XYZ file of N, CA and C in Angstrom:
366
model
N -27.130 15.515 -7.362
C -26.274 16.794 -6.817
C -27.153 18.328 -6.313
N -27.863 18.952 -4.658
C -28.351 19.836 -4.752
C -26.972 20.895 -4.654
N -27.501 21.708 -4.449
C -26.555 22.920 -4.280
C -26.682 23.724 -3.216
N -25.997 23.633 -2.183
C -26.677 24.743 -0.568
C -26.514 26.237 -1.201
N -26.906 27.039 -0.493
C -26.918 28.190 -0.456
C -25.604 28.639 -1.185
N -26.078 30.417 -1.849
C -24.842 30.198 -2.412
C -24.099 31.732 -1.666
N -24.421 31.509 -0.340
C -23.750 32.448 0.810
C -23.312 31.129 1.411
N -23.164 30.506 1.425
C -21.959 29.476 1.696
C -21.306 29.021 1.848
N -20.155 28.505 3.172
C -18.759 28.251 2.934
C -19.014 27.158 3.858
N -17.891 26.274 2.908
C -17.455 25.413 3.917
C -16.172 25.130 3.592
N -15.914 24.539 4.996
C -14.702 24.527 5.315
C -14.031 23.424 5.917
N -13.261 22.800 5.333
C -12.092 21.704 5.774
C -10.860 21.875 5.906
N -10.818 21.410 7.419
C -9.129 21.757 8.413
C -9.807 20.879 9.809
N -8.081 19.698 9.474
C -7.695 19.262 10.583
C -8.003 19.766 12.308
N -7.985 20.989 12.650
C -7.581 21.899 13.216
C -8.569 22.366 13.803
N -8.728 22.169 15.385
C -10.114 22.604 15.666
C -9.848 23.520 15.633
N -9.002 24.479 16.092
C -8.669 25.566 16.411
C -8.756 26.830 15.047
N -8.779 26.275 13.978
C -8.425 26.703 12.826
C -10.306 27.091 12.588
N -11.219 25.970 12.395
C -12.483 25.923 12.496
C -12.892 26.931 13.404
N -12.732 27.118 14.613
C -13.190 28.203 15.595
C -13.055 29.914 15.178
N -11.744 29.616 14.341
C -11.180 30.829 14.122
C -12.331 31.470 13.065
N -12.269 30.476 11.716
C -13.076 30.590 11.071
C -14.307 31.489 11.318
N -15.301 29.968 12.641
C -16.664 30.690 12.910
C -16.582 32.309 13.290
N -15.607 32.442 14.694
C -15.666 33.482 14.978
C -15.308 34.795 13.583
N -14.623 34.003 12.375
C -14.307 35.136 11.472
C -15.721 35.584 10.741
N -16.470 34.570 9.949
C -17.160 34.955 9.626
C -18.772 33.967 9.497
N -18.970 33.289 10.638
C -19.697 32.592 11.285
C -21.309 33.714 11.655
N -20.721 35.036 12.066
C -22.146 35.567 11.538
C -23.280 36.546 10.493
N -22.042 35.835 10.037
C -22.419 36.780 8.829
C -22.571 35.725 7.534
N -22.526 34.343 7.709
C -22.013 33.322 6.490
C -22.546 32.044 7.019
N -23.665 31.242 6.228
C -24.134 29.613 7.131
C -22.599 29.229 6.595
N -22.313 28.284 7.646
C -20.693 27.509 7.686
C -21.080 26.216 7.766
N -20.629 25.311 6.881
C -20.507 23.804 7.262
C -18.791 23.468 6.952
N -18.313 23.136 8.413
C -17.338 22.192 8.563
C -16.870 20.502 8.748
N -15.750 20.744 8.074
C -15.644 18.727 8.337
C -13.875 19.116 8.335
N -13.608 18.186 9.401
C -11.975 17.753 9.780
C -11.167 17.133 9.662
N -11.835 16.933 8.112
C -10.799 15.898 7.054
C -11.332 15.271 5.318
N -10.550 14.953 4.319
C -10.750 14.796 3.088
C -12.024 14.218 3.292
N -12.030 13.037 3.520
C -12.442 11.695 3.102
C -14.156 12.053 3.384
N -14.471 12.890 4.830
C -16.109 13.442 5.077
C -15.870 14.347 3.763
N -15.436 15.051 3.379
C -15.857 16.555 2.463
C -15.944 16.180 1.436
N -14.942 14.830 0.827
C -15.747 14.159 -0.373
C -17.007 13.364 -0.482
N -17.202 13.250 0.939
C -19.030 12.797 1.051
C -19.820 13.903 0.948
N -19.166 15.018 1.565
C -20.506 16.019 1.330
C -20.596 16.062 -0.247
N -19.753 16.550 -0.630
C -19.406 17.278 -2.130
C -20.297 16.099 -2.849
N -20.022 14.766 -2.431
C -21.205 14.017 -3.212
C -22.701 14.295 -3.092
N -22.763 15.160 -1.765
C -23.964 15.445 -1.924
C -24.444 16.860 -2.420
N -23.717 18.034 -1.487
C -23.977 19.315 -2.483
C -22.354 19.709 -2.833
N -22.918 21.149 -3.410
C -21.848 21.339 -4.311
C -21.857 22.755 -3.732
N -20.514 23.052 -2.830
C -20.601 24.553 -2.254
C -19.965 25.228 -3.094
N -20.590 27.026 -2.912
C -20.122 27.389 -3.699
C -18.564 28.183 -3.383
N -18.343 28.180 -2.051
C -16.779 28.538 -1.742
C -16.501 27.711 -0.560
N -14.841 27.371 -0.636
C -14.440 26.443 0.092
C -13.402 27.151 0.064
N -12.741 26.595 1.702
C -11.438 27.264 2.111
C -10.940 25.525 3.036
N -9.468 24.951 2.028
C -9.439 23.959 2.261
C -7.581 23.912 2.826
N -7.995 23.403 3.683
C -6.826 23.416 4.081
C -5.287 21.877 3.359
N -4.111 22.246 3.445
C -3.809 20.788 2.681
C -3.124 19.911 3.200
N -2.765 19.747 4.400
C -1.828 18.517 5.288
C -3.109 18.586 6.453
N -3.930 16.795 5.770
C -5.051 16.305 6.834
C -4.348 15.197 6.825
N -4.966 14.045 7.485
C -4.941 12.796 7.886
C -6.243 12.338 7.065
N -6.402 11.270 6.697
C -6.870 9.996 5.843
C -6.480 10.812 4.213
N -7.142 11.845 4.337
C -7.229 12.426 1.797
C -6.606 13.777 2.796
N -5.003 14.265 1.656
C -5.241 15.041 2.635
C -5.484 16.236 1.404
N -5.115 17.485 1.361
C -5.986 19.120 0.524
C -5.428 18.487 -1.081
N -4.489 17.938 -1.240
C -4.339 18.136 -3.031
C -5.059 16.889 -3.549
N -4.891 15.832 -2.616
C -5.645 14.514 -2.872
C -7.217 15.214 -3.251
N -7.603 15.678 -2.015
C -8.954 16.643 -2.532
C -9.044 16.980 -3.721
N -8.206 18.271 -4.191
C -8.773 18.886 -5.122
C -8.532 18.487 -5.881
N -7.700 16.950 -6.309
C -7.756 16.601 -7.167
C -9.326 15.573 -7.599
N -9.933 15.765 -6.696
C -11.663 14.626 -6.628
C -12.525 15.466 -7.309
N -11.923 16.944 -6.664
C -12.738 17.827 -6.917
C -12.592 18.129 -8.496
N -11.616 18.287 -8.807
C -11.660 18.499 -10.687
C -11.995 17.386 -11.503
N -12.087 16.234 -10.890
C -12.474 15.408 -11.519
C -13.974 15.225 -11.524
N -14.394 15.679 -10.435
C -15.918 15.894 -10.355
C -16.537 16.870 -11.203
N -16.114 18.159 -11.565
C -16.028 19.336 -12.461
C -16.762 20.060 -11.770
N -16.425 20.039 -10.678
C -17.434 21.195 -9.729
C -17.162 22.789 -9.899
N -17.239 23.599 -9.604
C -17.597 25.253 -10.318
C -17.496 25.752 -8.787
N -16.921 24.931 -7.730
C -16.960 25.348 -6.407
C -15.383 26.214 -6.034
N -15.079 27.630 -5.517
C -14.903 28.192 -5.213
C -13.974 28.226 -4.178
N -12.211 27.691 -4.637
C -11.716 27.083 -3.308
C -9.821 27.702 -3.151
N -10.354 28.246 -1.313
C -9.712 28.629 -1.221
C -8.402 27.721 -0.025
N -7.142 28.197 -0.918
C -6.280 26.944 -0.052
C -5.980 27.400 1.326
N -5.759 26.995 2.580
C -5.143 27.835 3.801
C -4.007 27.190 4.216
N -3.032 26.817 4.726
C -2.133 25.946 4.696
C -0.702 26.570 5.508
N -0.594 25.556 6.524
C 1.015 26.529 6.899
C 2.358 25.837 6.069
N 2.015 25.309 4.722
C 2.497 24.970 4.308
C 3.507 25.895 3.028
N 4.833 26.646 2.979
C 5.075 27.596 2.438
C 5.335 26.926 1.134
N 5.531 25.973 0.678
C 6.271 25.441 -0.447
C 5.750 25.691 -1.496
N 6.848 27.172 -2.432
C 6.046 27.193 -4.038
C 5.711 25.771 -4.173
N 6.170 24.975 -4.338
C 5.732 23.187 -5.455
C 4.099 22.948 -4.564
N 3.330 23.222 -3.518
C 2.126 22.954 -3.418
C 1.037 24.380 -4.092
N 2.076 24.862 -3.606
C 1.272 26.539 -4.704
C 0.463 26.304 -5.981
N 2.205 25.765 -6.679
C 1.939 25.852 -7.820
C 0.879 24.645 -8.504
N 0.930 23.696 -7.219
C -0.134 22.169 -7.316
C -1.233 22.840 -7.475
N -1.703 23.359 -6.391
C -2.929 24.184 -5.903
C -3.248 25.115 -7.325
N -2.546 25.462 -7.968
C -3.074 25.904 -9.024
C -3.838 25.928 -9.900
N -2.801 24.543 -10.544
C -3.020 23.352 -11.456
C -4.242 23.116 -10.809
N -5.066 23.235 -9.915
C -6.435 22.761 -9.517
C -7.348 23.905 -9.406
N -7.090 24.973 -9.877
C -7.804 25.907 -10.380
C -8.289 26.658 -8.759
N -7.385 26.911 -7.874
C -7.402 27.588 -6.061
C -7.350 28.865 -6.767
N -8.358 29.521 -6.233
C -8.475 31.177 -6.353
C -7.483 31.935 -5.425
N -7.429 31.483 -4.544
C -6.251 31.759 -3.782
C -5.542 30.746 -2.811
N -4.588 31.318 -2.430
C -2.967 30.436 -1.711
C -3.453 31.144 -0.466
N -3.747 31.087 1.155
C -3.371 31.774 1.845
C -2.379 31.234 2.875
N -1.543 31.689 3.741
C -0.493 30.977 4.828
C -0.870 31.045 6.124
N -1.045 30.321 6.868
C -1.426 30.315 8.420
C -0.355 31.092 9.129
N -0.470 31.778 9.720
C -1.729 32.436 10.271
C -2.737 32.713 9.229
N -3.745 33.113 9.854
C -4.855 33.739 8.651
C -5.144 35.086 9.320
N -5.059 35.861 8.042
C -5.435 37.066 8.461
C -6.728 37.458 8.208
N -7.995 38.425 9.281
C -8.795 37.865 9.649
C -9.168 39.173 8.179
N -8.949 39.853 7.981
C -9.726 40.763 7.008
C -9.779 40.204 6.029
N -8.634 39.557 5.228
C -8.106 38.970 4.070
C -9.451 37.884 3.832
N -9.091 37.233 5.024
C -10.606 35.781 4.975
C -12.118 36.791 4.477
N -12.243 37.599 5.185
C -13.083 38.347 5.249
C -13.902 38.962 3.848
N -12.573 39.724 3.053
C -12.556 40.240 2.008
C -12.392 39.255 1.104
N -11.891 38.595 1.070
C -12.317 37.032 0.216
C -13.399 36.517 0.232
N -14.490 36.157 1.994
C -15.510 35.781 1.392
C -16.553 37.199 0.394
N -16.591 37.838 1.397
C -16.992 39.107 0.778
C -17.504 39.576 -0.382
N -16.229 39.355 -1.252
C -16.035 39.312 -2.550
C -15.950 38.287 -3.652
N -16.222 37.029 -3.347
C -17.209 36.040 -3.820
C -18.296 35.498 -3.613
N -19.051 36.206 -2.651
C -20.461 35.690 -1.985
C -21.335 36.794 -2.743
N -20.603 37.964 -3.301
C -21.232 38.999 -3.349
C -21.411 39.817 -4.557
């Protein structure tokens, strides 16, 4: 497994508008790698070990919780920030059981996303 550059950000979300938002928020300052489902993300993870990942929970084919489980089984040191519209506490608790760094509610706060990237990657 090869590690990507430490300042790179991996974004997994099935909503193209969210991917575009991340590009607008962070694309000028960081290399971004984006996929729109958990299955493709898992294939990517098999090849690279991203340092920071923003992950949606509700996706087709493999949801974010299933992907978190797979990441935990691989013992990756990726720092994960969950980005979701799902407000339920049970999801937040499950995410934290898998070592999630932060749990953000959609719609996203630009300053919060930028701050997380700056703190984690610098």
